[in-house]
GROMACS .gro file of N, CA and C in nm:
model
  504
    1MET      N    1  18.239   8.792  -1.144
    1MET     CA    2  18.192   8.879  -1.248
    1MET      C    3  18.194   8.807  -1.383
    2SER      N    4  18.298   8.729  -1.413
    2SER     CA    5  18.307   8.662  -1.542
    2SER      C    6  18.203   8.550  -1.553
    3SER      N    7  18.169   8.482  -1.444
    3SER     CA    8  18.065   8.378  -1.451
    3SER      C    9  17.929   8.442  -1.478
    4THR      N   10  17.908   8.562  -1.427
    4THR     CA   11  17.783   8.634  -1.453
    4THR      C   12  17.776   8.672  -1.601
    5ARG      N   13  17.887   8.720  -1.656
    5ARG     CA   14  17.891   8.755  -1.799
    5ARG      C   15  17.870   8.631  -1.885
    6SER      N   16  17.933   8.521  -1.846
    6SER     CA   17  17.921   8.397  -1.921
    6SER      C   18  17.776   8.349  -1.921
    7THR      N   19  17.711   8.354  -1.807
    7THR     CA   20  17.570   8.313  -1.796
    7THR      C   21  17.482   8.405  -1.880
    8LEU      N   22  17.509   8.534  -1.873
    8LEU     CA   23  17.433   8.630  -1.951
    8LEU      C   24  17.451   8.607  -2.101
    9ARG      N   25  17.574   8.581  -2.144
    9ARG     CA   26  17.601   8.552  -2.285
    9ARG      C   27  17.527   8.427  -2.331
   10ARG      N   28  17.532   8.322  -2.249
   10ARG     CA   29  17.464   8.197  -2.282
   10ARG      C   30  17.314   8.220  -2.298
   11ARG      N   31  17.256   8.296  -2.204
   11ARG     CA   32  17.112   8.324  -2.210
   11ARG      C   33  17.078   8.407  -2.334
   12LEU      N   34  17.161   8.504  -2.364
   12LEU     CA   35  17.139   8.587  -2.481
   12LEU      C   36  17.150   8.504  -2.609
   13LEU      N   37  17.250   8.418  -2.617
   13LEU     CA   38  17.267   8.331  -2.733
   13LEU      C   39  17.147   8.237  -2.747
   14THR      N   40  17.100   8.180  -2.638
   14THR     CA   41  16.983   8.092  -2.640
   14THR      C   42  16.861   8.167  -2.690
   15LEU      N   43  16.845   8.290  -2.643
   15LEU     CA   44  16.732   8.372  -2.686
   15LEU      C   45  16.741   8.402  -2.835
   16LEU      N   46  16.859   8.438  -2.883
   16LEU     CA   47  16.877   8.468  -3.025
   16LEU      C   48  16.850   8.347  -3.113
   17VAL      N   49  16.896   8.231  -3.072
   17VAL     CA   50  16.872   8.108  -3.148
   17VAL      C   51  16.722   8.077  -3.150
   18ALA      N   52  16.655   8.095  -3.038
   18ALA     CA   53  16.511   8.069  -3.030
   18ALA      C   54  16.434   8.165  -3.121
   19ILE      N   55  16.474   8.292  -3.121
   19ILE     CA   56  16.409   8.391  -3.207
   19ILE      C   57  16.432   8.355  -3.354
   20ALA      N   58  16.553   8.319  -3.390
   20ALA     CA   59  16.584   8.282  -3.528
   20ALA      C   60  16.503   8.160  -3.571
   21ALA      N   61  16.492   8.060  -3.486
   21ALA     CA   62  16.416   7.940  -3.519
   21ALA      C   63  16.267   7.972  -3.535
   22ALA      N   64  16.214   8.052  -3.443
   22ALA     CA   65  16.072   8.089  -3.451
   22ALA      C   66  16.045   8.173  -3.576
   23THR      N   67  16.134   8.264  -3.608
   23THR     CA   68  16.119   8.347  -3.727
   23THR      C   69  16.125   8.262  -3.852
   24GLY      N   70  16.218   8.171  -3.859
   24GLY     CA   71  16.229   8.082  -3.975
   24GLY      C   72  16.105   7.998  -3.994
   25ALA      N   73  16.051   7.944  -3.885
   25ALA     CA   74  15.930   7.864  -3.894
   25ALA      C   75  15.811   7.949  -3.936
   26THR      N   76  15.801   8.071  -3.881
   26THR     CA   77  15.692   8.161  -3.916
   26THR      C   78  15.697   8.200  -4.062
   27LEU      N   79  15.814   8.225  -4.114
   27LEU     CA   80  15.829   8.266  -4.254
   27LEU      C   81  15.827   8.148  -4.350
   28GLY      N   82  15.817   8.028  -4.296
   28GLY     CA   83  15.814   7.911  -4.382
   28GLY      C   84  15.950   7.871  -4.434
   29LEU      N   85  16.055   7.919  -4.370
   29LEU     CA   86  16.190   7.885  -4.412
   29LEU      C   87  16.234   7.761  -4.336
   30ALA      N   88  16.148   7.665  -4.336
   30ALA     CA   89  16.170   7.546  -4.256
   30ALA      C   90  16.261   7.448  -4.327
   31SER      N   91  16.317   7.362  -4.249
   31SER     CA   92  16.402   7.256  -4.303
   31SER      C   93  16.316   7.150  -4.369
   32PRO      N   94  16.376   7.056  -4.441
   32PRO     CA   95  16.298   6.950  -4.505
   32PRO      C   96  16.211   6.870  -4.408
   33ALA      N   97  16.239   6.877  -4.279
   33ALA     CA   98  16.156   6.806  -4.182
   33ALA      C   99  16.012   6.856  -4.185
   34PHE      N  100  15.988   6.972  -4.243
   34PHE     CA  101  15.853   7.025  -4.251
   34PHE      C  102  15.782   6.983  -4.379
   35ALA      N  103  15.850   6.903  -4.460
   35ALA     CA  104  15.787   6.849  -4.580
   35ALA      C  105  15.694   6.736  -4.539
   36ILE      N  106  15.584   6.722  -4.613
   36ILE     CA  107  15.488   6.617  -4.581
   36ILE      C  108  15.468   6.525  -4.701
   37SER      N  109  15.398   6.418  -4.678
   37SER     CA  110  15.375   6.319  -4.784
   37SER      C  111  15.256   6.359  -4.872
   38HIS      N  112  15.247   6.295  -4.986
   38HIS     CA  113  15.134   6.314  -5.077
   38HIS      C  114  15.003   6.282  -5.004
   39SER      N  115  15.004   6.172  -4.932
   39SER     CA  116  14.885   6.128  -4.860
   39SER      C  117  14.841   6.230  -4.754
   40ASP      N  118  14.935   6.282  -4.676
   40ASP     CA  119  14.902   6.383  -4.575
   40ASP      C  120  14.846   6.509  -4.642
   41ALA      N  121  14.909   6.550  -4.751
   41ALA     CA  122  14.864   6.671  -4.821
   41ALA      C  123  14.724   6.653  -4.876
   42THR      N  124  14.699   6.541  -4.945
   42THR     CA  125  14.567   6.522  -5.006
   42THR      C  126  14.458   6.510  -4.900
   43SER      N  127  14.490   6.454  -4.787
   43SER     CA  128  14.393   6.444  -4.677
   43SER      C  129  14.352   6.584  -4.630
   44GLN      N  130  14.450   6.672  -4.612
   44GLN     CA  131  14.422   6.809  -4.568
   44GLN      C  132  14.346   6.887  -4.675
   45LEU      N  133  14.388   6.872  -4.800
   45LEU     CA  134  14.323   6.943  -4.910
   45LEU      C  135  14.178   6.899  -4.924
   46ARG      N  136  14.156   6.770  -4.920
   46ARG     CA  137  14.021   6.715  -4.933
   46ARG      C  138  13.931   6.770  -4.822
   47ALA      N  139  13.980   6.770  -4.699
   47ALA     CA  140  13.903   6.819  -4.584
   47ALA      C  141  13.868   6.968  -4.598
   48ALA      N  142  13.954   7.044  -4.666
   48ALA     CA  143  13.931   7.188  -4.683
   48ALA      C  144  13.854   7.222  -4.810
   49GLY      N  145  13.823   7.121  -4.891
   49GLY     CA  146  13.749   7.145  -5.014
   49GLY      C  147  13.833   7.197  -5.128
   50VAL      N  148  13.964   7.174  -5.122
   50VAL     CA  149  14.053   7.211  -5.232
   50VAL      C  150  14.070   7.088  -5.320
   51SER      N  151  14.047   7.104  -5.450
   51SER     CA  152  14.061   6.990  -5.541
   51SER      C  153  14.193   6.998  -5.617
   52TRP      N  154  14.226   6.891  -5.685
   52TRP     CA  155  14.345   6.887  -5.768
   52TRP      C  156  14.317   6.798  -5.887
   53THR      N  157  14.394   6.821  -5.991
   53THR     CA  158  14.378   6.744  -6.113
   53THR      C  159  14.517   6.708  -6.166
   54SER      N  160  14.521   6.604  -6.247
   54SER     CA  161  14.647   6.560  -6.306
   54SER      C  162  14.620   6.521  -6.450
   55SER      N  163  14.693   6.582  -6.543
   55SER     CA  164  14.672   6.548  -6.684
   55SER      C  165  14.706   6.402  -6.712
   56GLY      N  166  14.794   6.345  -6.631
   56GLY     CA  167  14.830   6.204  -6.648
   56GLY      C  168  14.751   6.111  -6.557
   57ASN      N  169  14.659   6.168  -6.479
   57ASN     CA  170  14.577   6.090  -6.385
   57ASN      C  171  14.665   6.007  -6.292
   58CYS      N  172  14.768   6.075  -6.234
   58CYS     CA  173  14.863   6.005  -6.149
   58CYS      C  174  14.923   6.101  -6.046
   59SER      N  175  15.003   6.048  -5.955
   59SER     CA  176  15.066   6.131  -5.852
   59SER      C  177  15.214   6.102  -5.833
   60ASP      N  178  15.277   6.040  -5.933
   60ASP     CA  179  15.419   6.006  -5.926
   60ASP      C  180  15.504   6.133  -5.943
   61ARG      N  181  15.581   6.165  -5.845
   61ARG     CA  182  15.663   6.286  -5.844
   61ARG      C  183  15.764   6.290  -5.959
   62TYR      N  184  15.800   6.176  -6.009
   62TYR     CA  185  15.903   6.167  -6.114
   62TYR      C  186  15.845   6.163  -6.255
   63VAL      N  187  15.716   6.191  -6.269
   63VAL     CA  188  15.650   6.197  -6.400
   63VAL      C  189  15.587   6.335  -6.415
   64SER      N  190  15.627   6.407  -6.518
   64SER     CA  191  15.585   6.547  -6.532
   64SER      C  192  15.435   6.566  -6.556
   65THR      N  193  15.366   6.465  -6.607
   65THR     CA  194  15.222   6.479  -6.630
   65THR      C  195  15.138   6.443  -6.507
   66CYS      N  196  15.203   6.406  -6.399
   66CYS     CA  197  15.133   6.377  -6.273
   66CYS      C  198  15.125   6.505  -6.190
   67THR      N  199  15.037   6.504  -6.091
   67THR     CA  200  15.034   6.611  -5.991
   67THR      C  201  15.064   6.545  -5.858
   68SER      N  202  15.182   6.575  -5.806
   68SER     CA  203  15.230   6.514  -5.683
   68SER      C  204  15.242   6.618  -5.573
   69PHE      N  205  15.221   6.571  -5.450
   69PHE     CA  206  15.244   6.656  -5.333
   69PHE      C  207  15.353   6.597  -5.244
   70ASP      N  208  15.422   6.494  -5.291
   70ASP     CA  209  15.533   6.437  -5.213
   70ASP      C  210  15.639   6.543  -5.192
   71GLY      N  211  15.675   6.569  -5.067
   71GLY     CA  212  15.778   6.666  -5.034
   71GLY      C  213  15.729   6.810  -5.028
   72VAL      N  214  15.597   6.831  -5.042
   72VAL     CA  215  15.545   6.967  -5.030
   72VAL      C  216  15.559   7.013  -4.885
   73ARG      N  217  15.582   7.140  -4.865
   73ARG     CA  218  15.595   7.195  -4.731
   73ARG      C  219  15.457   7.212  -4.667
   74GLN      N  220  15.450   7.190  -4.539
   74GLN     CA  221  15.324   7.207  -4.468
   74GLN      C  222  15.273   7.351  -4.485
   75ALA      N  223  15.364   7.449  -4.483
   75ALA     CA  224  15.324   7.589  -4.500
   75ALA      C  225  15.259   7.612  -4.636
   76THR      N  226  15.300   7.538  -4.738
   76THR     CA  227  15.242   7.552  -4.871
   76THR      C  228  15.099   7.499  -4.872
   77ILE      N  229  15.077   7.383  -4.814
   77ILE     CA  230  14.942   7.327  -4.807
   77ILE      C  231  14.853   7.416  -4.721
   78SER      N  232  14.903   7.461  -4.607
   78SER     CA  233  14.825   7.552  -4.523
   78SER      C  234  14.797   7.682  -4.598
   79GLY      N  235  14.893   7.727  -4.677
   79GLY     CA  236  14.876   7.850  -4.753
   79GLY      C  237  14.766   7.843  -4.856
   80ILE      N  238  14.757   7.732  -4.930
   80ILE     CA  239  14.652   7.721  -5.032
   80ILE      C  240  14.515   7.706  -4.965
   81ILE      N  241  14.512   7.641  -4.851
   81ILE     CA  242  14.386   7.630  -4.775
   81ILE      C  243  14.345   7.768  -4.723
   82THR      N  244  14.441   7.845  -4.673
   82THR     CA  245  14.413   7.982  -4.628
   82THR      C  246  14.360   8.066  -4.743
   83PHE      N  247  14.424   8.053  -4.860
   83PHE     CA  248  14.380   8.128  -4.978
   83PHE      C  249  14.237   8.092  -5.015
   84LYS      N  250  14.204   7.964  -5.016
   84LYS     CA  251  14.069   7.921  -5.051
   84LYS      C  252  13.967   7.980  -4.956
   85ARG      N  253  13.996   7.973  -4.827
   85ARG     CA  254  13.902   8.026  -4.727
   85ARG      C  255  13.886   8.177  -4.737
   86ALA      N  256  13.997   8.248  -4.756
   86ALA     CA  257  13.993   8.394  -4.764
   86ALA      C  258  13.921   8.441  -4.891
   87SER      N  259  13.946   8.373  -5.002
   87SER     CA  260  13.889   8.416  -5.130
   87SER      C  261  13.745   8.371  -5.148
   88GLY      N  262  13.710   8.258  -5.090
   88GLY     CA  263  13.577   8.202  -5.111
   88GLY      C  264  13.562   8.138  -5.249
   89CYS      N  265  13.673   8.127  -5.321
   89CYS     CA  266  13.671   8.072  -5.457
   89CYS      C  267  13.694   7.921  -5.455
   90ALA      N  268  13.644   7.855  -5.558
   90ALA     CA  269  13.681   7.715  -5.580
   90ALA      C  270  13.827   7.716  -5.624
   91VAL      N  271  13.906   7.626  -5.569
   91VAL     CA  272  14.049   7.618  -5.601
   91VAL      C  273  14.081   7.477  -5.650
   92THR      N  274  14.143   7.471  -5.769
   92THR     CA  275  14.187   7.344  -5.824
   92THR      C  276  14.337   7.351  -5.850
   93ILE      N  277  14.412   7.267  -5.782
   93ILE     CA  278  14.557   7.261  -5.800
   93ILE      C  279  14.586   7.179  -5.926
   94THR      N  280  14.672   7.234  -6.011
   94THR     CA  281  14.707   7.166  -6.136
   94THR      C  282  14.852   7.118  -6.138
   95ALA      N  283  14.933   7.160  -6.042
   95ALA     CA  284  15.072   7.115  -6.034
   95ALA      C  285  15.122   7.130  -5.892
   96GLY      N  286  15.208   7.036  -5.856
   96GLY     CA  287  15.266   7.036  -5.722
   96GLY      C  288  15.417   7.021  -5.728
   97THR      N  289  15.468   6.913  -5.671
   97THR     CA  290  15.613   6.894  -5.657
   97THR      C  291  15.674   6.805  -5.764
   98GLU      N  292  15.599   6.771  -5.865
   98GLU     CA  293  15.650   6.681  -5.970
   98GLU      C  294  15.756   6.749  -6.056
   99VAL      N  295  15.832   6.665  -6.126
   99VAL     CA  296  15.936   6.715  -6.217
   99VAL      C  297  15.873   6.796  -6.329
  100GLY      N  298  15.957   6.876  -6.395
  100GLY     CA  299  15.910   6.950  -6.511
  100GLY      C  300  15.897   7.099  -6.489
  101HIS      N  301  15.929   7.145  -6.368
  101HIS     CA  302  15.922   7.287  -6.337
  101HIS      C  303  16.063   7.341  -6.320
  102ALA      N  304  16.075   7.474  -6.323
  102ALA     CA  305  16.206   7.538  -6.302
  102ALA      C  306  16.260   7.501  -6.164
  103GLY      N  307  16.392   7.493  -6.154
  103GLY     CA  308  16.456   7.458  -6.027
  103GLY      C  309  16.478   7.580  -5.939
  104GLY      N  310  16.559   7.561  -5.838
  104GLY     CA  311  16.591   7.669  -5.746
  104GLY      C  312  16.541   7.640  -5.606
  105THR      N  313  16.583   7.722  -5.515
  105THR     CA  314  16.545   7.704  -5.374
  105THR      C  315  16.395   7.708  -5.356
  106TYR      N  316  16.331   7.812  -5.408
  106TYR     CA  317  16.187   7.830  -5.389
  106TYR      C  318  16.111   7.774  -5.509
  107SER      N  319  16.122   7.645  -5.526
  107SER     CA  320  16.069   7.578  -5.646
  107SER      C  321  15.953   7.485  -5.612
  108HIS      N  322  15.891   7.436  -5.718
  108HIS     CA  323  15.789   7.331  -5.702
  108HIS      C  324  15.852   7.209  -5.634
  109TRP      N  325  15.966   7.165  -5.688
  109TRP     CA  326  16.033   7.044  -5.637
  109TRP      C  327  16.060   7.053  -5.487
  110ASN      N  328  16.101   7.170  -5.441
  110ASN     CA  329  16.133   7.188  -5.298
  110ASN      C  330  16.011   7.217  -5.213
  111GLY      N  331  15.892   7.213  -5.273
  111GLY     CA  332  15.768   7.222  -5.197
  111GLY      C  333  15.716   7.361  -5.170
  112TYR      N  334  15.774   7.463  -5.234
  112TYR     CA  335  15.733   7.601  -5.209
  112TYR      C  336  15.623   7.650  -5.302
  113LYS      N  337  15.598   7.578  -5.413
  113LYS     CA  338  15.507   7.629  -5.515
  113LYS      C  339  15.396   7.530  -5.549
  114LEU      N  340  15.282   7.588  -5.586
  114LEU     CA  341  15.172   7.513  -5.644
  114LEU      C  342  15.119   7.594  -5.760
  115ASP      N  343  15.064   7.527  -5.859
  115ASP     CA  344  14.992   7.593  -5.968
  115ASP      C  345  14.844   7.566  -5.946
  116ILE      N  346  14.761   7.668  -5.975
  116ILE     CA  347  14.617   7.649  -5.966
  116ILE      C  348  14.551   7.696  -6.095
  117ALA      N  349  14.434   7.639  -6.122
  117ALA     CA  350  14.359   7.673  -6.242
  117ALA      C  351  14.306   7.815  -6.235
  118LEU      N  352  14.294   7.876  -6.353
  118LEU     CA  353  14.237   8.010  -6.364
  118LEU      C  354  14.087   8.007  -6.339
  119SER      N  355  14.037   8.117  -6.282
  119SER     CA  356  13.893   8.139  -6.273
  119SER      C  357  13.871   8.288  -6.253
  120THR      N  358  13.753   8.335  -6.289
  120THR     CA  359  13.719   8.476  -6.271
  120THR      C  360  13.721   8.511  -6.123
  121CYS      N  361  13.671   8.422  -6.038
  121CYS     CA  362  13.669   8.446  -5.894
  121CYS      C  363  13.811   8.468  -5.841
  122ILE      N  364  13.902   8.382  -5.879
  122ILE     CA  365  14.041   8.393  -5.831
  122ILE      C  366  14.105   8.519  -5.885
  123GLN      N  367  14.086   8.549  -6.013
  123GLN     CA  368  14.142   8.671  -6.072
  123GLN      C  369  14.091   8.795  -5.998
  124ASN      N  370  13.962   8.801  -5.975
  124ASN     CA  371  13.904   8.916  -5.907
  124ASN      C  372  13.955   8.930  -5.765
  125TYR      N  373  13.966   8.818  -5.694
  125TYR     CA  374  14.015   8.824  -5.556
  125TYR      C  375  14.160   8.873  -5.550
  126ILE      N  376  14.245   8.814  -5.634
  126ILE     CA  377  14.387   8.851  -5.632
  126ILE      C  378  14.405   8.998  -5.671
  127SER      N  379  14.341   9.041  -5.777
  127SER     CA  380  14.362   9.180  -5.822
  127SER      C  381  14.303   9.282  -5.726
  128ALA      N  382  14.201   9.244  -5.650
  128ALA     CA  383  14.140   9.337  -5.553
  128ALA      C  384  14.212   9.339  -5.418
  129ASN      N  385  14.282   9.231  -5.383
  129ASN     CA  386  14.336   9.220  -5.248
  129ASN      C  387  14.487   9.218  -5.237
  130TYR      N  388  14.557   9.197  -5.348
  130TYR     CA  389  14.702   9.190  -5.344
  130TYR      C  390  14.764   9.304  -5.423
  131THR      N  391  14.888   9.334  -5.393
  131THR     CA  392  14.960   9.443  -5.459
  131THR      C  393  15.016   9.396  -5.593
  132TYR      N  394  14.982   9.472  -5.696
  132TYR     CA  395  15.033   9.441  -5.830
  132TYR      C  396  15.181   9.475  -5.835
  133VAL      N  397  15.264   9.377  -5.868
  133VAL     CA  398  15.409   9.396  -5.876
  133VAL      C  399  15.446   9.442  -6.016
  134GLY      N  400  15.385   9.381  -6.117
  134GLY     CA  401  15.413   9.417  -6.255
  134GLY      C  402  15.421   9.293  -6.342
  135TYR      N  403  15.452   9.317  -6.467
  135TYR     CA  404  15.469   9.207  -6.561
  135TYR      C  405  15.613   9.160  -6.552
  136ILE      N  406  15.633   9.032  -6.524
  136ILE     CA  407  15.765   8.973  -6.515
  136ILE      C  408  15.792   8.904  -6.648
  137SER      N  409  15.883   8.960  -6.726
  137SER     CA  410  15.911   8.910  -6.859
  137SER      C  411  15.943   8.760  -6.857
  138GLY      N  412  15.876   8.688  -6.942
  138GLY     CA  413  15.898   8.544  -6.951
  138GLY      C  414  15.813   8.464  -6.852
  139PHE      N  415  15.743   8.533  -6.764
  139PHE     CA  416  15.660   8.463  -6.665
  139PHE      C  417  15.516   8.508  -6.673
  140GLY      N  418  15.489   8.631  -6.631
  140GLY     CA  419  15.351   8.679  -6.636
  140GLY      C  420  15.328   8.793  -6.539
  141TYR      N  421  15.201   8.816  -6.510
  141TYR     CA  422  15.159   8.925  -6.423
  141TYR      C  423  15.168   8.879  -6.278
  142GLN      N  424  15.238   8.958  -6.196
  142GLN     CA  425  15.266   8.914  -6.059
  142GLN      C  426  15.203   9.006  -5.955
  143TYR      N  427  15.151   8.942  -5.849
  143TYR     CA  428  15.091   9.012  -5.736
  143TYR      C  429  15.154   8.959  -5.608
  144ARG      N  430  15.165   9.048  -5.508
  144ARG     CA  431  15.222   9.008  -5.379
  144ARG      C  432  15.116   9.024  -5.271
  145ALA      N  433  15.093   8.916  -5.195
  145ALA     CA  434  15.002   8.920  -5.081
  145ALA      C  435  15.073   8.988  -4.964
  146ALA      N  436  14.997   9.033  -4.866
  146ALA     CA  437  15.055   9.095  -4.747
  146ALA      C  438  15.150   8.998  -4.677
  147SER      N  439  15.128   8.869  -4.691
  147SER     CA  440  15.213   8.766  -4.631
  147SER      C  441  15.349   8.756  -4.700
  148GLY      N  442  15.361   8.815  -4.819
  148GLY     CA  443  15.484   8.804  -4.898
  148GLY      C  444  15.473   8.699  -5.006
  149ASN      N  445  15.371   8.615  -5.001
  149ASN     CA  446  15.353   8.512  -5.103
  149ASN      C  447  15.330   8.578  -5.239
  150LEU      N  448  15.382   8.515  -5.344
  150LEU     CA  449  15.374   8.571  -5.479
  150LEU      C  450  15.280   8.489  -5.567
  151TYR      N  451  15.190   8.559  -5.636
  151TYR     CA  452  15.093   8.499  -5.725
  151TYR      C  453  15.124   8.549  -5.865
  152THR      N  454  15.164   8.459  -5.955
  152THR     CA  455  15.200   8.499  -6.091
  152THR      C  456  15.106   8.431  -6.190
  153LYS      N  457  15.037   8.512  -6.268
  153LYS     CA  458  14.947   8.458  -6.370
  153LYS      C  459  15.032   8.425  -6.492
  154GLU      N  460  15.054   8.296  -6.514
  154GLU     CA  461  15.142   8.250  -6.620
  154GLU      C  462  15.062   8.197  -6.739
  155GLY      N  463  14.971   8.277  -6.787
  155GLY     CA  464  14.892   8.238  -6.904
  155GLY      C  465  14.781   8.141  -6.871
  156SER      N  466  14.813   8.013  -6.861
  156SER     CA  467  14.711   7.909  -6.843
  156SER      C  468  14.684   7.873  -6.696
  157HIS      N  469  14.756   7.935  -6.603
  157HIS     CA  470  14.739   7.901  -6.462
  157HIS      C  471  14.801   8.010  -6.373
  158TRP      N  472  14.773   8.003  -6.245
  158TRP     CA  473  14.841   8.085  -6.144
  158TRP      C  474  14.952   8.002  -6.082
  159ASP      N  475  15.072   8.055  -6.079
  159ASP     CA  476  15.187   7.994  -6.012
  159ASP      C  477  15.200   8.067  -5.879
  160ILE      N  478  15.190   7.995  -5.768
  160ILE     CA  479  15.193   8.058  -5.637
  160ILE      C  480  15.316   8.012  -5.559
  161LEU      N  481  15.392   8.110  -5.512
  161LEU     CA  482  15.511   8.085  -5.429
  161LEU      C  483  15.474   8.116  -5.286
  162PHE      N  484  15.472   8.013  -5.203
  162PHE     CA  485  15.434   8.026  -5.062
  162PHE      C  486  15.558   8.036  -4.975
  163TYR      N  487  15.592   8.158  -4.934
  163TYR     CA  488  15.696   8.176  -4.835
  163TYR      C  489  15.642   8.141  -4.697
  164THR      N  490  15.512   8.168  -4.678
  164THR     CA  491  15.445   8.144  -4.549
  164THR      C  492  15.311   8.077  -4.575
  165CYS      N  493  15.243   8.045  -4.469
  165CYS     CA  494  15.109   7.985  -4.482
  165CYS      C  495  15.003   8.091  -4.504
  166GLY      N  496  15.042   8.217  -4.509
  166GLY     CA  497  14.948   8.324  -4.539
  166GLY      C  498  14.857   8.364  -4.425
  167GLY      N  499  14.900   8.342  -4.304
  167GLY     CA  500  14.820   8.382  -4.188
  167GLY      C  501  14.733   8.272  -4.132
  168CYS      N  502  14.770   8.149  -4.159
  168CYS     CA  503  14.689   8.035  -4.112
  168CYS      C  504  14.684   8.029  -3.960
   0.00000   0.00000   0.00000
């Protein structure tokens, strides 16, 4: 009887660990192993028709005027591609994982955030399809997608927090 219970416990524990791992991956709560290189990110973005710009005309992660994708999460790159396809808008990334942004777990540096340029198309799509959260003092107007991703209009750009790939 005890070997049956032990086997059952082991199977239950294995199932719970598998569910937790699958849930974490689905929600984009992946470990750093899911971070990709600048080169891998730009290849995917280019293929999807997503552009990027850098005020410093560079991609060095340690220079604030560069736009870098070093260490960006795959879910973040997939998320911006999903957004572009769903919205039908031209998307230009203006910031990635480079220094100069606020810190924290869900930060640019940790690969969870991208900034994109403003456009009427993007504004119209976000306001028509996402839930308005409200004005976040010191940040801007925030919207939440059904995926849980947060879109905050911070004056000169949209700051997007990708918890997931947005249904990719």
